[in-house]
Coordinates of C-alpha atoms in Angstrom, one line a residue:
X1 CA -59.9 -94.7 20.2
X2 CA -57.1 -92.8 21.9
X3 CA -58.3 -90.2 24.4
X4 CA -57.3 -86.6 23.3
X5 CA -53.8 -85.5 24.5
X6 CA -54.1 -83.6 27.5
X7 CA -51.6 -80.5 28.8
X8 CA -50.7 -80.1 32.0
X9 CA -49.9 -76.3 32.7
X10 CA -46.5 -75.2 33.0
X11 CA -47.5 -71.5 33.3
X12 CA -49.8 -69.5 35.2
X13 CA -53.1 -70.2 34.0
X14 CA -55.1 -68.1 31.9
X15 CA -52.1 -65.6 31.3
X16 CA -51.2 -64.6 28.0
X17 CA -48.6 -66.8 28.2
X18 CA -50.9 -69.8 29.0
X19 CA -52.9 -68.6 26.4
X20 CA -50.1 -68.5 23.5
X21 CA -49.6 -72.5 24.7
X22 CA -53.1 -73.0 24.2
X23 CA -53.9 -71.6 20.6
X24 CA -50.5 -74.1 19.8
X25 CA -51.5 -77.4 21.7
X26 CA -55.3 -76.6 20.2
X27 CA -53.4 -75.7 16.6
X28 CA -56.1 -72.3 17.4
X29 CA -59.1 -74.1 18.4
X30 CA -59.2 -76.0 15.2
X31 CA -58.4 -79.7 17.4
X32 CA -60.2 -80.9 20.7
X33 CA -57.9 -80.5 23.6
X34 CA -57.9 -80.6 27.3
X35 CA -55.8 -78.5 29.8
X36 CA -55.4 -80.0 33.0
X37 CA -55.8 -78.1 36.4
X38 CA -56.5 -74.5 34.9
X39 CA -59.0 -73.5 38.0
X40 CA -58.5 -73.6 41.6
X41 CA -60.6 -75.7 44.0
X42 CA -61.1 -71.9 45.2
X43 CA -61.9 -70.5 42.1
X44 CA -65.0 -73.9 41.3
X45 CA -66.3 -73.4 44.5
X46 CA -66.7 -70.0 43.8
X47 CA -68.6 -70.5 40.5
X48 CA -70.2 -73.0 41.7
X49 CA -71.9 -70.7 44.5
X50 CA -72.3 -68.0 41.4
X51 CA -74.3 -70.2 39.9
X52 CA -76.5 -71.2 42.5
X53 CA -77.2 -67.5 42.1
X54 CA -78.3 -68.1 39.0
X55 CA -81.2 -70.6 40.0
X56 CA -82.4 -68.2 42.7
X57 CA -82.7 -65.7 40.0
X58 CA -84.2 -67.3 37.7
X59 CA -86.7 -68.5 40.6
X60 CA -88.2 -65.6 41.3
X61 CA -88.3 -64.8 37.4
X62 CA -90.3 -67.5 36.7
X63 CA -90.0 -67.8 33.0
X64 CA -87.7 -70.0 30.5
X65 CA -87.5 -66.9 27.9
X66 CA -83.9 -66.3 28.6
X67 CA -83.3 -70.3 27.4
X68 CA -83.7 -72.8 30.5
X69 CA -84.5 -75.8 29.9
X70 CA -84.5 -79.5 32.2
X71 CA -84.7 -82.8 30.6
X72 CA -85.7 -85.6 32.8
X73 CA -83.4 -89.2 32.2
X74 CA -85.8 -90.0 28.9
X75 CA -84.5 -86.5 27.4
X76 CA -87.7 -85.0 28.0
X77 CA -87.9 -81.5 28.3
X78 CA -90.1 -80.6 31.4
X79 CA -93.4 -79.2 31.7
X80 CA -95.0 -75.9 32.9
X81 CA -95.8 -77.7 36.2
X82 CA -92.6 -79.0 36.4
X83 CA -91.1 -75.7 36.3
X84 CA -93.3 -74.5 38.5
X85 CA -91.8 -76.9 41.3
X86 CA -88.5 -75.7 40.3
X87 CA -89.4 -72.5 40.9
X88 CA -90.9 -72.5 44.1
X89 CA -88.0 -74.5 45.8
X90 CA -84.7 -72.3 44.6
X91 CA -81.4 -73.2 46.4
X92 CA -81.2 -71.4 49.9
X93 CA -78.2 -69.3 50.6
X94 CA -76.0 -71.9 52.8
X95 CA -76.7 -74.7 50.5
X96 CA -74.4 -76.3 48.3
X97 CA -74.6 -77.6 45.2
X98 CA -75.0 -81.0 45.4
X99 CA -77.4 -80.5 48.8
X100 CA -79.7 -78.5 47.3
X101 CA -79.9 -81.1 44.2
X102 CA -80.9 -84.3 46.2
X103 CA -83.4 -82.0 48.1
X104 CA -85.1 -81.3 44.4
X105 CA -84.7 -84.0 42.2
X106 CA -83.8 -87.1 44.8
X107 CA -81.8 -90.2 43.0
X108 CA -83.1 -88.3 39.5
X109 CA -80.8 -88.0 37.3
X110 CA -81.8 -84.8 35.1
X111 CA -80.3 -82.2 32.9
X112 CA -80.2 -78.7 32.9
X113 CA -79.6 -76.0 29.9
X114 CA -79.0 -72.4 31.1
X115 CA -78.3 -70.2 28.1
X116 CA -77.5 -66.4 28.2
X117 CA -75.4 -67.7 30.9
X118 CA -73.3 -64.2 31.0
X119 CA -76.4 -62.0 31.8
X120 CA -77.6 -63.5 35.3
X121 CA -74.5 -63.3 37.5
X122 CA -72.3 -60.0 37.5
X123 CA -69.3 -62.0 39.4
X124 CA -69.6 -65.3 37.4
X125 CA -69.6 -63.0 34.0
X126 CA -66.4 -60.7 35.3
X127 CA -64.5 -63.4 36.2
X128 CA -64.6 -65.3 32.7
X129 CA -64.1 -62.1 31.2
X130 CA -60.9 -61.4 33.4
X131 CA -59.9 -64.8 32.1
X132 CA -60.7 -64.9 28.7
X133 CA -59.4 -61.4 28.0
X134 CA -55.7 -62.0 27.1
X135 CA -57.4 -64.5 24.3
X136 CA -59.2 -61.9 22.8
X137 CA -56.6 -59.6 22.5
X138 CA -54.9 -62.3 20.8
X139 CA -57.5 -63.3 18.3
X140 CA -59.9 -60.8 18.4
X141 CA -63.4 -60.7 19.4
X142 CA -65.9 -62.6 17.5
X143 CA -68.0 -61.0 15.4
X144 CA -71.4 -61.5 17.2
X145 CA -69.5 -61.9 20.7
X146 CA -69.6 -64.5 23.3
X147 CA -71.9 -66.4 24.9
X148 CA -71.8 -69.1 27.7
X149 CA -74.3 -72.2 28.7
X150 CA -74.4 -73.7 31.7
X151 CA -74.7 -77.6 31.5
X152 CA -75.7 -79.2 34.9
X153 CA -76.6 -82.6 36.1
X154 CA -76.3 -86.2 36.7
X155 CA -77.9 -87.1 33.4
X156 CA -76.5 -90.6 31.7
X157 CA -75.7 -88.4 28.4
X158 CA -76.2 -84.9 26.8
X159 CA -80.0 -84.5 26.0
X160 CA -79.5 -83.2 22.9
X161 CA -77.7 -87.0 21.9
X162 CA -74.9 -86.9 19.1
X163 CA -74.8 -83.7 17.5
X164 CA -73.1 -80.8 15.6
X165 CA -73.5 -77.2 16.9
X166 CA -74.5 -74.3 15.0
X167 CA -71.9 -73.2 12.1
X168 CA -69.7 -70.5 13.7
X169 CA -69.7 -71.7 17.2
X170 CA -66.6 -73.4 18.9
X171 CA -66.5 -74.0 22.2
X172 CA -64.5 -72.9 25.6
X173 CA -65.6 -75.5 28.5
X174 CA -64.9 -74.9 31.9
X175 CA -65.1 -77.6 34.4
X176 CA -66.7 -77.1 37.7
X177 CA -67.4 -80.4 39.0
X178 CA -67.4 -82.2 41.7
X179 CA -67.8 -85.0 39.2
X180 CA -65.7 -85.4 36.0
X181 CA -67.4 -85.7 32.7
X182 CA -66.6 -87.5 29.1
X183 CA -67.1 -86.0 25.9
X184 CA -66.8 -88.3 22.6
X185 CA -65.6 -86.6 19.8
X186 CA -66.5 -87.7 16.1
X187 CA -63.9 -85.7 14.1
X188 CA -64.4 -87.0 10.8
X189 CA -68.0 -85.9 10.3
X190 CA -68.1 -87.6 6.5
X191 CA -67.3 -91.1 8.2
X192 CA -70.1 -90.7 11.2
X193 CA -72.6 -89.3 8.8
X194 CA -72.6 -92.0 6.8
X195 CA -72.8 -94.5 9.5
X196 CA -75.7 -92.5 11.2
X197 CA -77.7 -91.5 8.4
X198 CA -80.2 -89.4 8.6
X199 CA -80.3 -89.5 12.5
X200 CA -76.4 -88.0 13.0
X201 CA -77.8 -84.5 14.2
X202 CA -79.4 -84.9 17.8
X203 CA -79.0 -88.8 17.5
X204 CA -79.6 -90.5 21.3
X205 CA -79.5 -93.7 20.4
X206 CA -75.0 -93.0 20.6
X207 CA -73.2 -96.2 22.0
X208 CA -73.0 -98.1 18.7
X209 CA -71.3 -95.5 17.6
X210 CA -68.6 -95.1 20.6
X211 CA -65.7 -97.8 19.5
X212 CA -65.4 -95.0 16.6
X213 CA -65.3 -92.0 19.1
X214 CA -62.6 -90.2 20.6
X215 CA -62.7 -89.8 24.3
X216 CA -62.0 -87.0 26.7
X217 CA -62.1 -87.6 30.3
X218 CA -61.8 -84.0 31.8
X219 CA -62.1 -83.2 35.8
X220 CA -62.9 -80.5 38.2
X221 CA -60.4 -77.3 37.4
X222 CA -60.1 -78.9 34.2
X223 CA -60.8 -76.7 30.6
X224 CA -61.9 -78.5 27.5
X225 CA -61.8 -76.6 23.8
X226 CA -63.5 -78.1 20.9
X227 CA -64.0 -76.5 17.0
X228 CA -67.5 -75.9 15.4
X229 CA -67.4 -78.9 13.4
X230 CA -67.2 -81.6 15.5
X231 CA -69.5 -84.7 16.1
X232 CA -70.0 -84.8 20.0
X233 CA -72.0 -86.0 22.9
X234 CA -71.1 -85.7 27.0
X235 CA -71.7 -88.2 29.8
X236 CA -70.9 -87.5 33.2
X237 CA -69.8 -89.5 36.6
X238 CA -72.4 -88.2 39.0
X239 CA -73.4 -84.4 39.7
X240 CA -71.5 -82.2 37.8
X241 CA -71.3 -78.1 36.8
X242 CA -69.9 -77.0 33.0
X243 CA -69.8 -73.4 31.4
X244 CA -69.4 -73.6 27.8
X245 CA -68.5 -70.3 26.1
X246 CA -68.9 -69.9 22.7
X247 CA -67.0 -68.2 20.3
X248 CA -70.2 -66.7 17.5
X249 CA -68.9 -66.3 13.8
X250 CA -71.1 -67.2 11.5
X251 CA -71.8 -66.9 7.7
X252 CA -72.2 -64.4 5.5
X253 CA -75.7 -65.2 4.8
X254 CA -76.1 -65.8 8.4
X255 CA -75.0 -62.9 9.8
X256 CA -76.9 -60.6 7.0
X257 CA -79.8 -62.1 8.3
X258 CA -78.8 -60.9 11.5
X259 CA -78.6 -57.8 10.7
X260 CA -82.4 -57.5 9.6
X261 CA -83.4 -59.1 12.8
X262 CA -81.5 -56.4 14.8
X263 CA -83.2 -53.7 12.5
X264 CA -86.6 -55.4 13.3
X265 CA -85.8 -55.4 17.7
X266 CA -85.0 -51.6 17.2
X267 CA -86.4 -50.2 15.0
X268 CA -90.0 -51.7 14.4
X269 CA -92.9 -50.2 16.9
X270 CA -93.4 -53.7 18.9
X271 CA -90.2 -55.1 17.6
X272 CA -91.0 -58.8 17.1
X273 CA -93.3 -59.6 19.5
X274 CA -96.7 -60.2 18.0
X275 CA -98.7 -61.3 20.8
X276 CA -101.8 -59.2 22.1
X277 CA -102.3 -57.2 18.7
X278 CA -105.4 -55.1 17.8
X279 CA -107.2 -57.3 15.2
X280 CA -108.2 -53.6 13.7
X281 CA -105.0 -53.8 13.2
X282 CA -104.8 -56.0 10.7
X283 CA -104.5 -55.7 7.1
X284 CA -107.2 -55.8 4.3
X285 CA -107.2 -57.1 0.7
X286 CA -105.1 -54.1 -1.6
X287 CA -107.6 -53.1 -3.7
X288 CA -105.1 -50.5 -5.7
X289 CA -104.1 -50.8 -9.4
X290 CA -101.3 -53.4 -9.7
X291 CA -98.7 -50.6 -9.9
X292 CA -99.6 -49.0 -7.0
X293 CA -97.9 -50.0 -3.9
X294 CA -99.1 -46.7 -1.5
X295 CA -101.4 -49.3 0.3
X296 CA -98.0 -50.7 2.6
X297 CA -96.5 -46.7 3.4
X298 CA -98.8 -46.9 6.5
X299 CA -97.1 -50.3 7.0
X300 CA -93.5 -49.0 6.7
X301 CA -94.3 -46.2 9.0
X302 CA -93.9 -49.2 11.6
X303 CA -90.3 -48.7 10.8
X304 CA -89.2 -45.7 13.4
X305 CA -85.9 -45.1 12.3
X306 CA -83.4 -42.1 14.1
X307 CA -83.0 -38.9 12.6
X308 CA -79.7 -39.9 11.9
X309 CA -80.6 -42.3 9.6
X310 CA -83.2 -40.4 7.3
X311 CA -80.7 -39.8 4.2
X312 CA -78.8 -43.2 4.9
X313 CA -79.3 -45.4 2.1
X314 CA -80.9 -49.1 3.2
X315 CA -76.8 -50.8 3.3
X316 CA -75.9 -47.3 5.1
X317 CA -78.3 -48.0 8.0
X318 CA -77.4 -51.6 8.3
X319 CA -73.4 -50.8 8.7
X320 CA -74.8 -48.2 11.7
X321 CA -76.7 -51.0 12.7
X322 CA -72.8 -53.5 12.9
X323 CA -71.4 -50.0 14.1
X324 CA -73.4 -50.1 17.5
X325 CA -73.3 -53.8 18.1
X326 CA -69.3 -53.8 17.5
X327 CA -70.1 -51.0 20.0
X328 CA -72.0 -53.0 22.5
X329 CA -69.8 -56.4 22.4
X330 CA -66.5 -54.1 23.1
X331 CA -68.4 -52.7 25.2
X332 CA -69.5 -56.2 27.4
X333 CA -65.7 -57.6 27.2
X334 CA -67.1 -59.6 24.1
X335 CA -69.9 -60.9 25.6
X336 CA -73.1 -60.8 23.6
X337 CA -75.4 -60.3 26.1
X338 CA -75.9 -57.8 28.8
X339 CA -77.0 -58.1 33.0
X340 CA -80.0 -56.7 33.8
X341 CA -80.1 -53.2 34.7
X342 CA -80.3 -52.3 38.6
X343 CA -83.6 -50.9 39.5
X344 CA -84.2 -47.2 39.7
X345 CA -84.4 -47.2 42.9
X346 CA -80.4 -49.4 43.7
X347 CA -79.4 -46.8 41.1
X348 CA -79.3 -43.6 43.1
X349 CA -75.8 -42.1 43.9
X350 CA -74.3 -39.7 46.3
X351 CA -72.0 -36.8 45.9
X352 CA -70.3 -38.3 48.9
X353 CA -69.5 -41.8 46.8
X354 CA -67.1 -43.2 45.3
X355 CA -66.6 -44.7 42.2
X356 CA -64.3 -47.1 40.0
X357 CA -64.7 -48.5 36.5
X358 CA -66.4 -51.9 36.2
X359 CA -63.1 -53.6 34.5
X360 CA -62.3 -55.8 32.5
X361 CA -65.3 -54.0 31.1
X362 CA -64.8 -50.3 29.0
X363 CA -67.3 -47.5 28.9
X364 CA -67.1 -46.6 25.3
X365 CA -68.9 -43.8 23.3
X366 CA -69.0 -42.1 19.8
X367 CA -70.8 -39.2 17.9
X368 CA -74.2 -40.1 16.1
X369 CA -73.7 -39.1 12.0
X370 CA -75.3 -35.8 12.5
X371 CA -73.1 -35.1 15.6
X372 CA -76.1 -34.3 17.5
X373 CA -76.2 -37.2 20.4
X374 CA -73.7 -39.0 22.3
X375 CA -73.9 -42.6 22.3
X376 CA -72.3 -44.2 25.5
X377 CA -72.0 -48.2 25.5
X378 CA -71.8 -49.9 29.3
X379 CA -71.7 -53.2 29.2
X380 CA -73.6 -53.6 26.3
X381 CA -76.5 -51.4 27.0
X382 CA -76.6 -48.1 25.3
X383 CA -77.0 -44.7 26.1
X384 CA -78.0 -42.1 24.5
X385 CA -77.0 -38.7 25.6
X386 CA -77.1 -35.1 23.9
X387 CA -73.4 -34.4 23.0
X388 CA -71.0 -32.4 24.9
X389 CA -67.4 -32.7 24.7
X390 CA -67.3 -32.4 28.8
X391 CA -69.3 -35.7 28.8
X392 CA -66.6 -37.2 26.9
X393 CA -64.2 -35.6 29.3
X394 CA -65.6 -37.1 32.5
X395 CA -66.1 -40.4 30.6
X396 CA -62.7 -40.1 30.1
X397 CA -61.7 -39.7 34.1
X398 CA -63.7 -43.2 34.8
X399 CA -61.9 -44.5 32.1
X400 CA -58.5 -44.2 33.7
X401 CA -59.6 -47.0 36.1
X402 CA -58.3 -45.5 39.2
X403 CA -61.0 -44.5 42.3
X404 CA -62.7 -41.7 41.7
X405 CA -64.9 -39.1 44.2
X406 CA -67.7 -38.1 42.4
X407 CA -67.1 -34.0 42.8
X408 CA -63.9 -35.2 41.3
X409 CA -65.7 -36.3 38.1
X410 CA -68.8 -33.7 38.5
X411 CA -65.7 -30.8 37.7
X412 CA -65.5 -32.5 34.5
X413 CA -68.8 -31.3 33.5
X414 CA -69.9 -27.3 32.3
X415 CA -70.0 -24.8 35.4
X416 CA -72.9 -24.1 34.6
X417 CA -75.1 -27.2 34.9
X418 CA -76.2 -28.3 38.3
X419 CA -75.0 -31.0 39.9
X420 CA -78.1 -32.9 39.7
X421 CA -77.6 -33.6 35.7
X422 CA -73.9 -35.1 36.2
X423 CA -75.4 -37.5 39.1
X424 CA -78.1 -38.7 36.8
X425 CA -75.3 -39.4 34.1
X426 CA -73.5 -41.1 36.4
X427 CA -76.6 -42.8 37.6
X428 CA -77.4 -44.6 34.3
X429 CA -73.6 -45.8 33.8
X430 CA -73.9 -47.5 37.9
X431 CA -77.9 -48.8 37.1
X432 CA -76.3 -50.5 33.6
X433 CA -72.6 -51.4 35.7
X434 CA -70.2 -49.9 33.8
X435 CA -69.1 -48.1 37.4
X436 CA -69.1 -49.6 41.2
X437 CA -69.6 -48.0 44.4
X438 CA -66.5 -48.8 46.5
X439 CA -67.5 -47.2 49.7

């Protein structure tokens, strides 16, 4: 079929201007279409070196919690020891991409998932949100954020094979290169279902079904957008480097579900993680009269709610709970996920520093129900602080986005207090980098 139109810019890329062309040629994101020539050879070759960061990272990690996975050329996912390899030889600082590939995997070709993209690499995650910022203002941000995978490799064909991504999830794709990559589009779904069967979702077995594809040839600097509900599977020409940012809105039921799970990460003593439990621990047949249900209160007591929330009916608590998230996306520049803290110990300041706010990102806060506490949102991670209006005040200062001395902000705060307390507040906002040290 005929490849999907492309647009070669006309205005400066990413601009609002470039973006008001975008939700038009895409008829807003509801149609696969490429933009030609949005990124610089500058700009690739910096992400590209971001990303090697990424690897080192998640070298000396060691773990695929945070969602990385490598396929080998049978779609395979790899193994512990595998992993382990991977691990132990991590790109070295002067290597490049494509150097440091052929040193691991040889004439391989293999795959690599990296999700949570936005929480390993502070520059990679600023510049897509300095980019993707006039959008947002334009559509608003999603209601569960954004997230970004990275998709790397020389692989014949997207591991996953022919398939449909979650419900609520459209896609932003950024090419890095150096080699271009395909994507074949099945836009009626109905039609490929049919033909598929019961293998359209993850189906690898895709080049019978290719002469009813679309296809979109996209290059390095290019940026691809495609809607939720769209058949798909990539193929690539040699090494290459995309970040797909999705856009997360859900269902209802979906979302509600949500919700719970968030309730459950707070608010439940060991959250969800049921590993290394006291078998004392566990429960005995309720021997109580049918009507009786006091045998689960020392059950519920697991829950450890806030004070805030003791008179909040059970809906009550979970609009607090979509309160603090819209909280901690705004927060992140819409990004769902937050960066690591610094250590305690890269997280000391001096009086003699000074200090700028982290932008595109905002340092937000509010007043918990009972007006007690200050909550204060940095880049998703949240704070919680006793309440003082001069907090607010020298929150306010940071906020203004200009360079800042820290005595400057420290006369912000109550006479009184020494200047040891202000430090430490700033402290937490520089360990979760909502501030930088420019000096």
């Amino acid at each position: 079929m005929e490849s999907i139109k492309t647009l070669k810019k006309e205005t400066l890329s990413f601009s609002s201007k470039w973006w008001d062309d975008f939700l038009t040629v895409s008829k807003n994101m509801s149609k696969p279409s490429i933009f030609k020539d949005c990124l610089t050879k500058e700009e690739t070759f910096f992400m590209r070196k971001c990303i090697l960061e990424i690897f080192q990272d998640l070298a000396e990690l060691r773990t695929t919690r945070h969602g990385y996975r490598v396929y080998n050329d049978k779609a395979e996912e790899f193994d512990a020891q595998k992993m382990g390899y991977l691990y132990d030889n991590p790109p070295k600082n002067n290597e490049t991409l494509e150097e440091w590939w052929y040193r691991i995997f040889g004439e391989q070709n293999i795959g690599i998932l990296v999700y949570q993209g936005e929480r390993f690499n502070l520059k990679l995650s600023k510049l897509i949100a300095e980019k993707i910022e006039p959008l947002l203002i334009k559509t608003g941000i999603p209601v569960e954020g954004i997230s970004f995978t990275l998709f790397i490799g020389n692989y014949e064909s997207t591991p996953l094979g022919i398939h449909i991504d979650d419900p609520g999830k459209n896609v932003m794709h950024f090419h890095l290169g150096p080699g271009s990559k395909t994507i074949y589009t099945w836009e009626d779904a109905k039609t490929y279902k049919e033909m598929a069967g019961e293998n359209s979702q993850n189906n690898k077995d895709y080049k019978k079904y290719l002469p009813y594809a679309t296809k979109s040839t996209f290059s390095e600097g290019d940026f691809f957008t495609m809607p939720e509900d769209t058949f798909h599977i990539g193929t690539q020409e040699g090494l290459s480097i995309g970040i797909a940012c999705w856009r997360n809105n859900r269902s209802k039921h979906l979302f509600a579900d949500e919700l719970l799970n968030i309730l459950v990460r707070n608010y439940l003593k060991g959250g969800t993680d049921f590993l290394d439990r006291d078998p004392k621990l566990n429960l005995s047949p309720d021997t109580n009269p049918l009507k009786d249900a006091s045998f689960i209160s020392e059950t519920l007591d697991l829950y450890e709610f806030p004070k805030e929330y003791e008179h909040l009916t059970f809906k009550e608590i979970l609009k607090n709970i979509y309160r603090d998230l819209r909280y901690i996306i705004h927060s992140n520049a819409g990004f769902r996920t937050s960066p690591f803290p610094k250590s305690d110990e890269d997280s000391i300041l001096d009086k003699n520093d000074v200090l700028v706010q982290e932008t595109p990102f905002k340092i937000l806060y509010r007043e918990s129900n009972d007006k007690e506490k200050l909550f204060v949102y940095a880049r998703g991670h949240k704070l919680s602080l006793n309440n003082f209006d001069c907090i607010c005040s020298m929150i306010d200062q940071i906020n203004i986005g200009k360079k800042i001395e820290i005595p400057q902000l420290l006369k912000e705060l109550d006479p009184d207090w020494p200047d040891e307390v202000g430090l430490h507040i700033l402290g937490l906002l520089y360990q979760n980098h909502g501030i930088i040290k420019i000096n």
